[in-house]
Amino acid sequence: MLCTFAFSLQSCKEDIDDSNFAIAKDKTVTDYLVASDSLSDIKAIFDRVKLGRSDNASSLTAVLSARGNYTVFAPTNSAVKKYVSSLTGSTDVSSLTYEQAQLIAFNCVIDNGTESAYETPEFPPSGTFTLSNLNDRLLSCHQDSTQSNSPYVINGTSTVIKENQKVSNGIVHLVNCVISPSANTVAEMIQQAPNMKIMGRLLEETGLADSLAVDRDLAYENIEHEEKEPRTTFAVYRDLLIPQKRYLGFTGFVETDDVYAREWGINVTTNSEGTITNWDQVKQAILAKLEPVYGSNNVDDLKNPENPVNRFVAYHFVEGRIPYNKLVVHLSEYGYKYGADMKNPQRLTYSVDVWDYYRTVGKYHDILKVTQVPTGEHEIYLNRVSKYNDGFDGDFSEVSTIAHTPGVGLNVKISATNGQYDNNALNGFYYPIDGILLKTTEVADALGGERMRMDLSTILSEMLSNSIRGTDYHFFPKGYFAAITNESSGTKFAYLTAAWGGGTNWTDYQGDEFMAAGLFDFTLRLPPVPKSGTYEIRLGISQNPLRGMAQPYFGEDPYRLQPTGLPLDLRQPVDNNSNPQLNWQDDVADVETNVENDKNLRIQGYMKAPLYFGASDGTGASKARSLPNGKGSPVVRRIIGIQYMESGKTYYIRFKSALKKLDSQFFLDYIEYCPSNVYNGSAAENPW
């Protein structure tokens, strides 16, 4: 909306609707700043800073006096003077360089576009705002429970001291400190945290601090991209946005030093400058703990990816910039009601455990499971494995969970913030954890012994680093995703989300989907498996006559993959009217009948969708495995094949169009890995 001044002419009338011109009667953000003596310094900075590089570009003051929806975190004069003094030695805002003034101005304004500006009820209690500020940075937010009124704190330092000042074009919140997101990387912020000296030193000695330094793909940005792809390309409801940037990044889960002391008896001593004075003893003690887990290869070379310390550190970092409130996605899971606005689901009342999986860094890529529980403070855990009330008549509530045991690496709790230390880095985030995180045999057995369901949005880390997931329809130029390679010239790739498409009847897992169109041919890098073994690979699919047909291929070499299974035809729905030979039967009250129907469908390579999620209708009661609204066609899972997969290896799946149609669609939602002990175990696999 910035710098956009619209007007409209009503056809067949000579009267001009002046309601879209500048707002003359109602107080604007600029009017509020002018009228507030305590905000004169930030107003002066807004006067100076322009939105755009041309000589006639509008000042931020001018833009904030026009129509729009802006969230402004306005620092008081005392806050501005203190910050300016730290930069220039003077308290006068005129001493700032233009670049310094621009950073201050852009960091405290969010353009909400067509959405309403953020009032405190819409603030994330722990996490980030959905939209970036004008400097293209996500601002983190949490409530300070140590103070009586639990005020909101922005980016770890700026406390909201006066909130929800409503004006005609937005909301103004006064803060007691200039918002200044860190320009340091995730690794650098960990190294600067006084309570994370062990991990900070390990990042340096392993060399992983350098490999975690990347933050954007300038080669992508140097190519001129169109702003939108026409909706007709995919026959969808709206045009698709094309990302103009390709941010990269990482998320770390880090033990504080007191965790090493509590669980491993390893204590650090420091001098007056905060430097560790007993590092050799600390390093040897850590190595002694890790050799039984990771082996003894190259123990004297911490920079070697085979080294046990290197592997331990790499297991703490995953690909993608993931805000705390986006570690898992709530939308269509059983029993969950997202509220009045699907674009901003409520975060107060949850129904069942929600989880996702993330790929770790390093030579031996591994998988971390992240789970949020619906009880208590909605805590989030790493590698939490539970048993559930998961029968046909169950509610998927937790029956039991494997407790955290020091040195095992299961059920490790994540904290949203690191106390007074900021954890929102230039290229991602880090979160303190309350137990030692490592990949033991117990972790491999627990994660590798349960069905894994992974949304494609999580597999493609750029979706997270660029804040695309759950925002709008998007179209991606070739090469945008590191996990998608060998794209043919005819491949067109898009992301669709129910919240922006009026999709209240969509039955997508977590409310979003991907679509390949045209003469598509592409290869997807699959997530790693936590344990070597035999897995059934499944694909969540939705079928209709607009879809296409593809032959899947599988293997370790992305250039020499072998066909797996029969071609996947998405054109023919599975309901009995469209495809009677499959004999798909809706669920009934009798459990034994449902089990038998599921067996018959499975014989033909299909499975009903899980009971776990339903349509994106906000009721929490619909079931994706049943007919939507009693009609149409249900979504299903297609069994792609059964493969032996080794932990530590990378596997790929290729989808090549089997049709010569330019307008065919290929639907992608989620992937399941199901170990043989689940799909072929002594007990039937649960329907959830």
XYZ file of C-alpha atoms in Angstrom:
688
model
C 0.000 0.000 0.000
C 2.955 2.300 0.458
C 3.067 5.307 -1.839
C -0.228 4.207 -3.435
C -2.918 6.862 -3.667
C -6.045 5.509 -5.314
C -9.180 7.137 -6.621
C -12.283 5.771 -8.246
C -14.734 7.063 -10.813
C -18.288 5.833 -10.687
C -19.521 4.915 -14.134
C -22.411 6.947 -15.602
C -21.891 9.668 -12.990
C -20.016 12.928 -12.982
C -19.682 12.880 -9.194
C -16.211 11.908 -8.036
C -15.979 9.807 -4.898
C -13.451 11.763 -2.854
C -13.475 9.258 0.013
C -10.304 7.690 -1.367
C -8.254 10.875 -1.333
C -6.202 12.154 1.608
C -7.997 11.941 4.918
C -8.762 15.515 5.886
C -11.044 15.054 8.883
C -9.786 12.020 10.764
C -6.515 12.015 12.664
C -3.746 10.048 10.924
C -0.507 8.548 12.214
C 1.277 11.721 11.195
C -1.292 13.886 12.986
C -0.818 11.824 16.134
C 2.954 12.274 16.014
C 2.651 16.013 15.418
C 0.315 16.395 18.390
C 2.597 14.442 20.755
C 5.468 16.455 22.220
C 7.187 13.252 23.353
C 7.368 11.958 19.758
C 8.942 14.934 17.997
C 12.268 13.180 17.395
C 10.806 10.181 15.590
C 8.600 12.591 13.634
C 11.736 14.468 12.534
C 13.286 11.203 11.366
C 10.125 10.332 9.420
C 10.278 13.778 7.774
C 13.763 13.034 6.502
C 13.378 9.438 5.332
C 11.867 8.712 1.923
C 10.184 5.600 0.577
C 12.020 5.121 -2.661
C 15.209 6.309 -4.290
C 13.868 8.898 -6.706
C 14.119 12.596 -5.941
C 10.343 12.959 -5.834
C 9.755 9.947 -3.563
C 7.384 10.640 -0.686
C 8.667 11.013 2.839
C 7.500 8.531 5.432
C 5.656 11.390 7.110
C 3.679 12.014 3.918
C 2.840 8.344 3.480
C 1.639 8.062 7.078
C -0.742 10.960 6.472
C -2.523 9.096 3.653
C -4.892 6.158 3.534
C -3.610 2.781 4.620
C -3.223 0.400 7.521
C 0.006 0.911 9.431
C 1.296 -0.427 12.722
C 3.774 2.052 14.176
C 6.001 1.376 17.183
C 6.940 4.965 17.979
C 9.916 5.417 20.335
C 9.706 8.318 22.771
C 12.114 11.235 22.557
C 14.160 9.902 25.461
C 14.442 6.532 23.709
C 15.519 8.158 20.440
C 18.089 10.406 22.130
C 19.625 7.473 23.982
C 19.882 5.441 20.794
C 21.225 8.305 18.669
C 23.843 9.028 21.324
C 25.027 5.416 21.151
C 25.571 5.842 17.406
C 26.935 9.365 17.047
C 27.803 10.640 20.519
C 25.161 13.345 20.122
C 21.487 13.338 21.127
C 20.508 15.416 18.081
C 18.731 13.368 15.394
C 20.352 15.558 12.736
C 23.682 13.899 13.585
C 22.429 10.638 12.077
C 23.528 9.622 8.613
C 20.677 9.086 6.193
C 21.229 5.315 6.333
C 21.031 5.352 10.140
C 17.848 7.430 10.069
C 16.315 5.120 7.473
C 17.002 2.030 9.586
C 15.366 3.615 12.625
C 12.314 4.688 10.626
C 11.810 1.484 8.662
C 12.281 -0.756 11.692
C 9.353 0.722 13.601
C 6.679 0.620 10.861
C 4.708 -2.352 9.534
C 2.550 -1.854 6.446
C -0.475 -4.103 6.975
C -1.719 -3.599 3.423
C -5.394 -4.485 3.156
C -5.403 -6.088 6.604
C -6.106 -4.189 9.830
C -3.172 -2.798 11.780
C -2.053 -4.788 14.807
C -3.742 -4.079 18.111
C -2.396 -5.800 21.212
C -5.021 -8.604 21.114
C -3.460 -9.599 17.771
C 0.110 -9.490 19.128
C 1.796 -12.905 19.265
C 2.326 -13.808 22.945
C 5.532 -15.576 21.885
C 6.870 -15.377 18.346
C 6.812 -12.873 15.518
C 4.261 -10.766 13.707
C 3.127 -12.274 10.418
C 4.133 -9.249 8.346
C 7.626 -7.786 8.114
C 8.505 -4.185 8.877
C 9.567 -1.751 6.163
C 13.128 -3.029 6.551
C 11.864 -6.505 5.591
C 12.525 -7.922 9.054
C 10.083 -9.857 11.202
C 9.682 -8.300 14.634
C 9.529 -10.681 17.567
C 7.159 -10.138 20.462
C 6.588 -11.583 23.922
C 4.905 -10.637 27.153
C 7.136 -9.825 30.126
C 5.630 -11.907 32.911
C 8.107 -10.483 35.440
C 6.189 -7.200 35.466
C 2.778 -6.855 37.069
C 0.936 -5.796 33.927
C 2.820 -8.246 31.638
C 3.629 -5.623 28.986
C 4.501 -6.590 25.443
C 8.185 -6.425 24.522
C 9.221 -5.993 20.892
C 12.465 -7.620 19.747
C 13.551 -8.330 23.294
C 14.293 -4.722 24.261
C 11.466 -2.334 23.397
C 8.618 -2.364 25.924
C 5.225 -1.073 24.807
C 4.420 1.667 27.326
C 1.308 3.067 25.654
C -0.742 0.825 23.422
C -3.536 0.832 20.853
C -3.616 4.509 19.925
C -6.151 4.277 17.123
C -5.961 6.629 14.177
C -7.727 6.581 10.839
C -4.907 4.805 9.011
C -3.557 2.481 11.647
C -2.466 1.946 15.222
C 0.342 3.660 17.133
C 2.106 1.971 20.057
C 4.648 3.917 22.097
C 7.842 2.063 23.057
C 10.596 2.949 25.501
C 13.477 1.858 23.282
C 14.243 2.213 19.581
C 13.517 -1.041 17.767
C 16.789 -2.198 16.270
C 16.835 -5.788 14.977
C 20.261 -7.356 15.196
C 22.524 -7.442 12.147
C 24.320 -10.494 13.558
C 23.835 -14.046 12.334
C 22.299 -16.812 14.419
C 25.740 -18.163 15.314
C 27.042 -14.716 16.269
C 24.067 -14.053 18.540
C 24.604 -17.369 20.306
C 28.283 -16.526 20.744
C 27.317 -13.182 22.281
C 24.809 -14.680 24.738
C 26.488 -14.801 28.183
C 24.572 -17.956 29.131
C 25.558 -19.968 26.026
C 29.346 -19.916 26.189
C 29.778 -23.638 25.555
C 27.737 -23.712 22.337
C 29.263 -20.402 21.265
C 32.747 -21.877 21.536
C 31.713 -25.127 19.861
C 30.354 -23.181 16.887
C 33.721 -21.490 16.512
C 35.873 -24.611 16.881
C 33.757 -26.765 14.563
C 33.659 -24.057 11.892
C 29.886 -24.323 11.741
C 29.558 -20.644 12.642
C 30.864 -19.859 9.152
C 28.539 -22.278 7.370
C 25.574 -20.769 9.251
C 26.377 -17.236 8.070
C 24.486 -17.141 4.747
C 21.406 -14.907 4.756
C 20.266 -14.231 1.175
C 20.698 -15.238 -2.452
C 21.863 -12.099 -4.241
C 22.115 -13.912 -7.573
C 18.347 -14.464 -7.467
C 17.711 -10.815 -6.607
C 19.910 -9.612 -9.467
C 17.482 -11.196 -11.921
C 14.430 -9.089 -12.698
C 11.226 -10.932 -11.834
C 7.644 -10.101 -12.708
C 5.508 -9.167 -9.722
C 2.748 -11.683 -10.427
C 1.893 -14.784 -12.426
C -1.604 -14.701 -13.992
C -4.204 -16.827 -12.254
C -5.019 -18.486 -15.596
C -1.728 -20.409 -15.464
C -3.160 -22.617 -12.730
C -6.905 -21.949 -13.162
C -7.120 -20.584 -9.614
C -8.963 -17.763 -7.853
C -6.337 -15.014 -7.895
C -3.038 -13.997 -9.427
C 0.045 -15.462 -7.805
C 2.771 -13.348 -6.221
C 6.345 -13.941 -7.371
C 8.978 -13.619 -4.606
C 11.341 -10.747 -5.289
C 13.911 -12.003 -2.780
C 15.283 -15.333 -1.707
C 16.272 -15.174 1.925
C 18.132 -18.075 3.489
C 18.646 -18.901 7.114
C 18.680 -21.244 10.057
C 17.061 -21.966 13.386
C 19.054 -23.201 16.368
C 18.002 -25.084 19.490
C 20.667 -24.434 22.095
C 21.443 -25.642 25.607
C 22.289 -22.925 28.093
C 25.449 -23.521 30.115
C 23.477 -24.514 33.196
C 21.978 -27.445 31.243
C 25.460 -28.876 30.643
C 26.167 -28.471 34.345
C 22.902 -30.071 35.444
C 22.780 -33.020 33.028
C 26.445 -33.738 32.332
C 28.212 -32.170 35.296
C 30.219 -29.925 32.963
C 30.878 -26.452 34.393
C 32.624 -23.520 32.755
C 34.782 -20.991 34.557
C 35.368 -17.540 33.113
C 37.606 -14.550 33.709
C 36.512 -10.958 34.191
C 36.084 -10.554 30.415
C 33.766 -13.559 30.179
C 36.283 -15.809 28.417
C 36.209 -19.506 29.310
C 39.348 -20.395 31.284
C 38.889 -24.177 31.487
C 38.039 -24.885 27.871
C 40.345 -27.878 27.403
C 38.683 -29.695 30.301
C 35.208 -28.751 29.043
C 35.984 -29.949 25.510
C 37.363 -33.280 26.688
C 34.373 -33.840 28.974
C 31.952 -33.170 26.096
C 33.912 -35.459 23.779
C 33.758 -38.243 26.359
C 29.959 -37.932 26.398
C 29.662 -37.892 22.610
C 31.989 -40.676 21.485
C 29.603 -43.444 22.657
C 26.829 -41.788 20.613
C 28.581 -40.582 17.451
C 31.737 -42.703 17.343
C 35.429 -41.775 17.447
C 36.151 -40.674 13.879
C 38.576 -37.741 13.585
C 38.299 -36.930 17.291
C 41.179 -34.441 17.123
C 39.676 -32.408 14.251
C 36.498 -30.645 15.340
C 36.075 -29.131 11.872
C 35.758 -32.549 10.259
C 32.060 -33.368 9.672
C 32.779 -36.952 10.829
C 33.924 -35.655 14.217
C 31.453 -36.488 17.029
C 31.444 -32.905 18.348
C 30.816 -31.546 14.854
C 27.895 -33.941 14.375
C 26.513 -33.020 17.798
C 26.559 -29.289 17.027
C 25.081 -29.769 13.531
C 22.130 -31.652 15.046
C 21.133 -28.444 16.874
C 20.478 -26.396 13.720
C 17.815 -26.785 11.054
C 17.337 -25.121 7.686
C 14.990 -22.144 7.544
C 14.176 -19.068 9.620
C 11.393 -20.292 11.884
C 9.652 -17.955 14.358
C 8.562 -19.630 17.581
C 4.867 -19.248 16.741
C 5.464 -20.839 13.318
C 7.340 -23.934 14.498
C 4.039 -25.757 14.032
C 0.923 -24.674 12.132
C -2.600 -24.712 13.552
C -5.509 -24.650 11.127
C -7.360 -27.832 10.199
C -6.419 -30.339 12.915
C -9.135 -32.295 14.724
C -11.090 -30.258 17.259
C -9.362 -26.940 16.541
C -11.439 -23.829 15.847
C -9.300 -21.097 14.341
C -11.752 -18.268 15.054
C -13.130 -15.470 12.912
C -10.035 -14.961 10.735
C -8.416 -17.916 8.991
C -5.435 -15.723 8.104
C -4.742 -15.159 11.792
C -5.776 -18.324 13.665
C -6.385 -17.948 17.391
C -3.599 -19.177 19.683
C -5.394 -19.504 23.008
C -7.198 -22.843 22.781
C -5.756 -25.925 21.103
C -7.186 -29.411 20.789
C -4.510 -32.007 20.003
C -0.752 -32.331 19.643
C 0.524 -30.651 16.475
C 3.929 -31.493 15.061
C 6.284 -31.025 12.154
C 9.742 -32.190 11.079
C 12.846 -30.220 10.105
C 16.065 -31.178 8.325
C 19.286 -30.528 10.217
C 22.509 -29.105 8.782
C 25.890 -30.840 8.429
C 27.173 -33.711 6.330
C 24.855 -36.229 7.956
C 21.510 -34.514 7.570
C 19.061 -35.742 10.155
C 15.506 -34.955 11.232
C 14.163 -33.124 14.270
C 10.566 -33.517 15.342
C 8.868 -30.456 16.863
C 5.617 -30.933 18.818
C 3.309 -28.435 20.514
C 0.941 -29.733 23.180
C -2.587 -28.339 23.716
C -2.338 -28.330 27.510
C -0.662 -26.022 30.040
C 1.191 -23.134 28.409
C 1.157 -24.917 25.031
C 4.792 -25.885 25.419
C 6.831 -26.959 22.399
C 9.183 -29.948 22.543
C 11.886 -31.525 20.425
C 11.702 -35.256 19.705
C 8.584 -35.867 21.764
C 7.079 -39.305 21.151
C 3.731 -40.214 22.686
C 0.935 -42.739 22.651
C -2.550 -41.465 21.881
C -6.209 -42.319 22.179
C -6.107 -43.112 18.481
C -8.906 -45.542 17.727
C -11.759 -44.792 15.332
C -13.753 -43.520 18.296
C -10.797 -41.750 19.944
C -9.974 -38.052 20.260
C -6.188 -38.258 19.772
C -5.453 -37.034 23.282
C -2.112 -38.051 24.753
C -2.246 -41.229 26.822
C 1.451 -41.280 27.701
C 4.743 -39.826 26.523
C 8.383 -40.813 26.827
C 9.760 -38.633 29.612
C 12.949 -36.640 29.238
C 15.982 -38.474 30.584
C 19.338 -36.645 30.761
C 21.668 -37.742 27.987
C 18.987 -39.428 25.882
C 17.712 -36.502 23.762
C 13.969 -37.164 23.881
C 11.241 -34.735 24.979
C 13.437 -31.631 25.209
C 11.465 -28.452 25.924
C 12.008 -25.276 23.893
C 11.831 -21.743 25.327
C 10.506 -18.930 23.145
C 13.036 -16.369 24.378
C 16.434 -16.221 26.030
C 15.432 -13.924 28.851
C 16.893 -10.458 28.369
C 18.992 -11.551 25.375
C 17.555 -11.082 21.891
C 17.232 -14.268 19.801
C 15.980 -12.715 16.535
C 19.009 -12.763 14.227
C 19.674 -11.412 10.750
C 19.288 -14.883 9.256
C 17.069 -16.717 11.704
C 16.362 -17.493 15.329
C 17.729 -19.514 18.208
C 15.831 -20.946 21.157
C 17.107 -22.150 24.533
C 16.327 -25.770 25.394
C 16.104 -27.374 28.825
C 17.950 -30.629 28.098
C 20.878 -32.008 26.131
C 19.873 -32.584 22.498
C 21.641 -35.439 20.751
C 20.855 -38.299 18.383
C 21.028 -41.428 20.519
C 19.849 -44.920 19.664
C 16.793 -44.216 21.813
C 15.944 -41.168 19.669
C 16.413 -43.124 16.435
C 14.233 -45.977 17.682
C 11.480 -43.664 18.944
C 11.261 -41.403 15.880
C 11.889 -44.252 13.453
C 9.235 -46.379 15.084
C 6.294 -44.076 14.399
C 4.567 -42.790 11.281
C 5.986 -39.466 10.118
C 3.728 -36.936 8.366
C 5.554 -33.965 6.820
C 4.011 -30.958 5.102
C 5.742 -29.884 1.904
C 5.938 -26.315 3.223
C 8.331 -27.546 5.900
C 10.383 -29.634 3.495
C 10.971 -26.479 1.407
C 12.872 -24.281 3.874
C 12.634 -21.176 1.674
C 8.923 -21.087 2.496
C 9.927 -20.434 6.101
C 12.886 -18.123 5.496
C 10.800 -15.848 3.269
C 7.644 -15.852 5.425
C 5.565 -17.223 2.550
C 3.738 -20.030 4.293
C 0.124 -19.157 5.039
C 0.320 -15.701 3.455
C -0.929 -15.708 -0.158
C -0.819 -17.513 -3.482
C 2.749 -17.635 -4.841
C 4.486 -18.655 -8.051
C 8.132 -19.729 -7.922
C 10.727 -19.265 -10.668
C 12.901 -22.268 -11.416
C 15.637 -22.803 -8.878
C 13.891 -21.003 -6.040
C 13.853 -24.107 -3.840
C 17.089 -25.926 -3.058
C 15.101 -29.124 -2.496
C 13.543 -29.039 -5.992
C 15.923 -29.682 -8.872
C 15.994 -30.860 -12.476
C 12.915 -28.809 -13.355
C 11.964 -29.054 -16.995
C 11.271 -25.917 -19.001
C 7.577 -26.807 -18.944
C 7.325 -27.025 -15.153
C 5.373 -24.295 -13.389
C 5.268 -24.416 -9.599
C 2.832 -22.666 -7.254
C 1.727 -22.474 -3.630
C -1.930 -22.086 -2.660
C -3.398 -21.470 0.770
C -6.997 -21.817 1.898
C -6.935 -18.603 3.925
C -6.380 -16.487 0.795
C -8.547 -18.436 -1.602
C -11.874 -18.587 0.160
C -11.049 -22.223 0.757
C -13.170 -23.018 3.788
C -14.013 -26.391 2.236
C -10.444 -27.204 1.281
C -9.291 -30.453 2.850
C -5.562 -29.772 2.846
C -3.305 -30.853 5.676
C -2.559 -27.617 7.579
C -4.574 -25.613 5.048
C -2.152 -25.281 2.150
C -0.954 -27.101 -0.955
C 1.450 -26.959 -3.882
C 0.650 -27.307 -7.539
C 2.838 -28.187 -10.499
C 1.372 -27.374 -13.892
C 2.190 -27.837 -17.550
C 4.535 -30.506 -18.917
C 6.040 -30.863 -15.476
C 9.126 -32.875 -14.628
C 10.947 -32.166 -11.376
C 12.870 -33.876 -8.598
C 12.156 -33.387 -4.898
C 14.794 -34.012 -2.245
C 13.104 -36.036 0.476
C 13.544 -35.511 4.220
C 16.013 -37.878 5.909
C 14.830 -40.839 7.941
C 15.768 -41.033 11.635
C 16.589 -44.748 11.499
C 17.657 -47.154 8.777
C 14.832 -49.465 7.829
C 11.972 -50.245 5.473
C 9.435 -47.466 4.984
C 6.219 -47.119 3.054
C 6.241 -43.767 1.253
C 2.856 -42.101 0.845
C 1.658 -38.941 -0.796
C -1.362 -36.894 0.301
C -3.394 -36.167 -2.834
C -6.578 -34.486 -4.020
C -8.088 -35.617 -7.309
C -10.324 -33.903 -9.845
C -10.664 -33.742 -13.648
C -8.295 -30.738 -13.908
C -5.394 -32.761 -12.559
C -2.759 -34.667 -14.481
C -0.904 -37.957 -14.285
C 2.695 -38.555 -13.285
C 5.192 -41.380 -13.062
C 7.145 -41.309 -9.782
C 10.827 -42.276 -9.609
C 12.928 -42.920 -6.484
C 16.581 -43.284 -5.502
C 19.783 -41.757 -4.107
C 21.169 -40.227 -7.307
C 18.863 -37.404 -8.485
C 20.031 -37.992 -12.063
C 19.515 -41.773 -12.087
C 16.252 -42.429 -10.309
C 14.266 -45.588 -10.961
C 10.488 -45.828 -11.508
C 8.537 -46.792 -8.409
C 4.980 -48.031 -8.623
C 2.381 -47.329 -11.270
C 1.718 -43.867 -12.732
C -0.198 -41.645 -10.352
C -3.427 -40.511 -12.022
C -4.970 -37.526 -10.230
C -7.738 -36.946 -12.778
C -10.152 -39.556 -11.488
C -11.625 -39.039 -7.983
C -11.895 -42.070 -5.723
C -15.576 -41.824 -4.789
C -17.810 -44.589 -6.073
C -19.623 -42.450 -8.632
C -16.354 -41.555 -10.363
C -14.287 -44.650 -9.701
C -16.503 -47.576 -8.629
C -13.789 -50.222 -9.079
C -11.905 -48.839 -6.067
C -14.960 -49.485 -3.900
C -14.298 -46.505 -1.634
C -16.753 -46.580 1.285
C -17.453 -43.765 3.727
C -16.988 -44.439 7.435
C -19.920 -45.831 9.387
C -20.628 -46.345 13.075
C -19.298 -49.899 13.057
C -15.506 -49.911 13.578
C -14.953 -53.382 12.129
C -16.654 -52.338 8.911
C -14.407 -49.275 8.664
C -11.298 -51.382 9.212
C -12.352 -53.813 6.504
C -13.122 -50.997 4.054
C -9.703 -49.472 4.722
C -8.015 -52.815 4.026
C -9.815 -53.165 0.703
C -8.792 -49.674 -0.364
C -5.199 -50.246 0.705
C -4.930 -53.363 -1.464
C -5.366 -51.059 -4.469
C -2.622 -48.695 -3.325
C -4.797 -46.067 -1.657
C -5.570 -45.051 1.914
C -8.172 -42.680 3.232
C -6.925 -39.364 4.572
C -6.116 -39.389 8.300
C -8.789 -38.695 10.890
C -6.338 -36.124 12.243
C -7.436 -33.258 9.983
C -10.517 -32.010 8.201
C -11.688 -29.146 6.021
C -10.454 -25.612 6.659
C -13.897 -24.582 7.885
C -12.960 -23.638 11.437
C -15.313 -26.129 13.067
C -12.752 -28.752 14.029
C -15.436 -31.359 13.354
C -15.195 -32.176 9.636
C -13.168 -35.154 8.425
C -10.916 -35.138 5.387
C -11.317 -38.909 5.034
C -15.064 -38.550 4.485
C -17.086 -36.935 1.739
C -16.937 -33.146 2.115
C -20.426 -31.957 3.053
C -21.708 -35.395 2.075
C -20.837 -34.931 -1.594
C -17.937 -34.464 -3.977
C -14.769 -36.490 -3.643
C -12.641 -37.186 -0.564
C -8.897 -36.648 -0.365
C -6.764 -39.748 0.027
C -3.224 -41.009 0.446
C -1.506 -42.830 -2.405
C 1.140 -45.411 -1.554
C 4.104 -44.540 -3.786
C 6.200 -47.540 -2.823
C 8.061 -49.447 -0.137
C 11.765 -48.655 0.118
C 14.707 -49.447 2.369
C 16.154 -46.109 3.475
C 19.316 -45.498 5.483
C 19.765 -42.825 8.119
C 22.339 -40.238 7.048
C 21.658 -40.697 3.335
C 19.721 -38.396 1.013
C 16.914 -39.717 -1.174
C 14.957 -38.154 -4.012
C 11.637 -38.602 -5.736
C 10.920 -37.445 -9.271
C 7.511 -36.671 -10.743
C 7.295 -36.652 -14.535
C 4.089 -35.871 -16.394
C 2.710 -38.877 -18.231
C 0.448 -36.665 -20.358
C 1.153 -34.268 -23.202
C -1.104 -31.606 -21.749
C -0.009 -28.034 -21.115
C -2.779 -27.347 -18.607
C -2.598 -30.412 -16.369
C -2.127 -29.968 -12.612
C -0.128 -32.051 -10.179
C -1.181 -31.710 -6.541
C 1.266 -31.939 -3.605
C 0.345 -31.582 0.061
C 2.227 -33.839 2.474
C 4.438 -36.910 2.555
C 4.296 -39.810 4.989
C 7.037 -42.222 5.976
C 5.515 -45.260 7.639
C 7.959 -47.821 9.107
C 7.284 -51.510 8.617
C 6.526 -52.054 12.307
C 3.535 -49.707 11.860
C 2.092 -50.628 8.454
C 2.853 -54.325 8.936
C 2.883 -54.653 12.702
C 1.047 -56.917 15.101
C -1.570 -54.201 15.652
C -3.422 -52.389 12.883
C -2.173 -48.917 11.975
C -4.291 -46.232 13.621
C -6.542 -44.131 11.333
C -5.179 -40.817 12.666
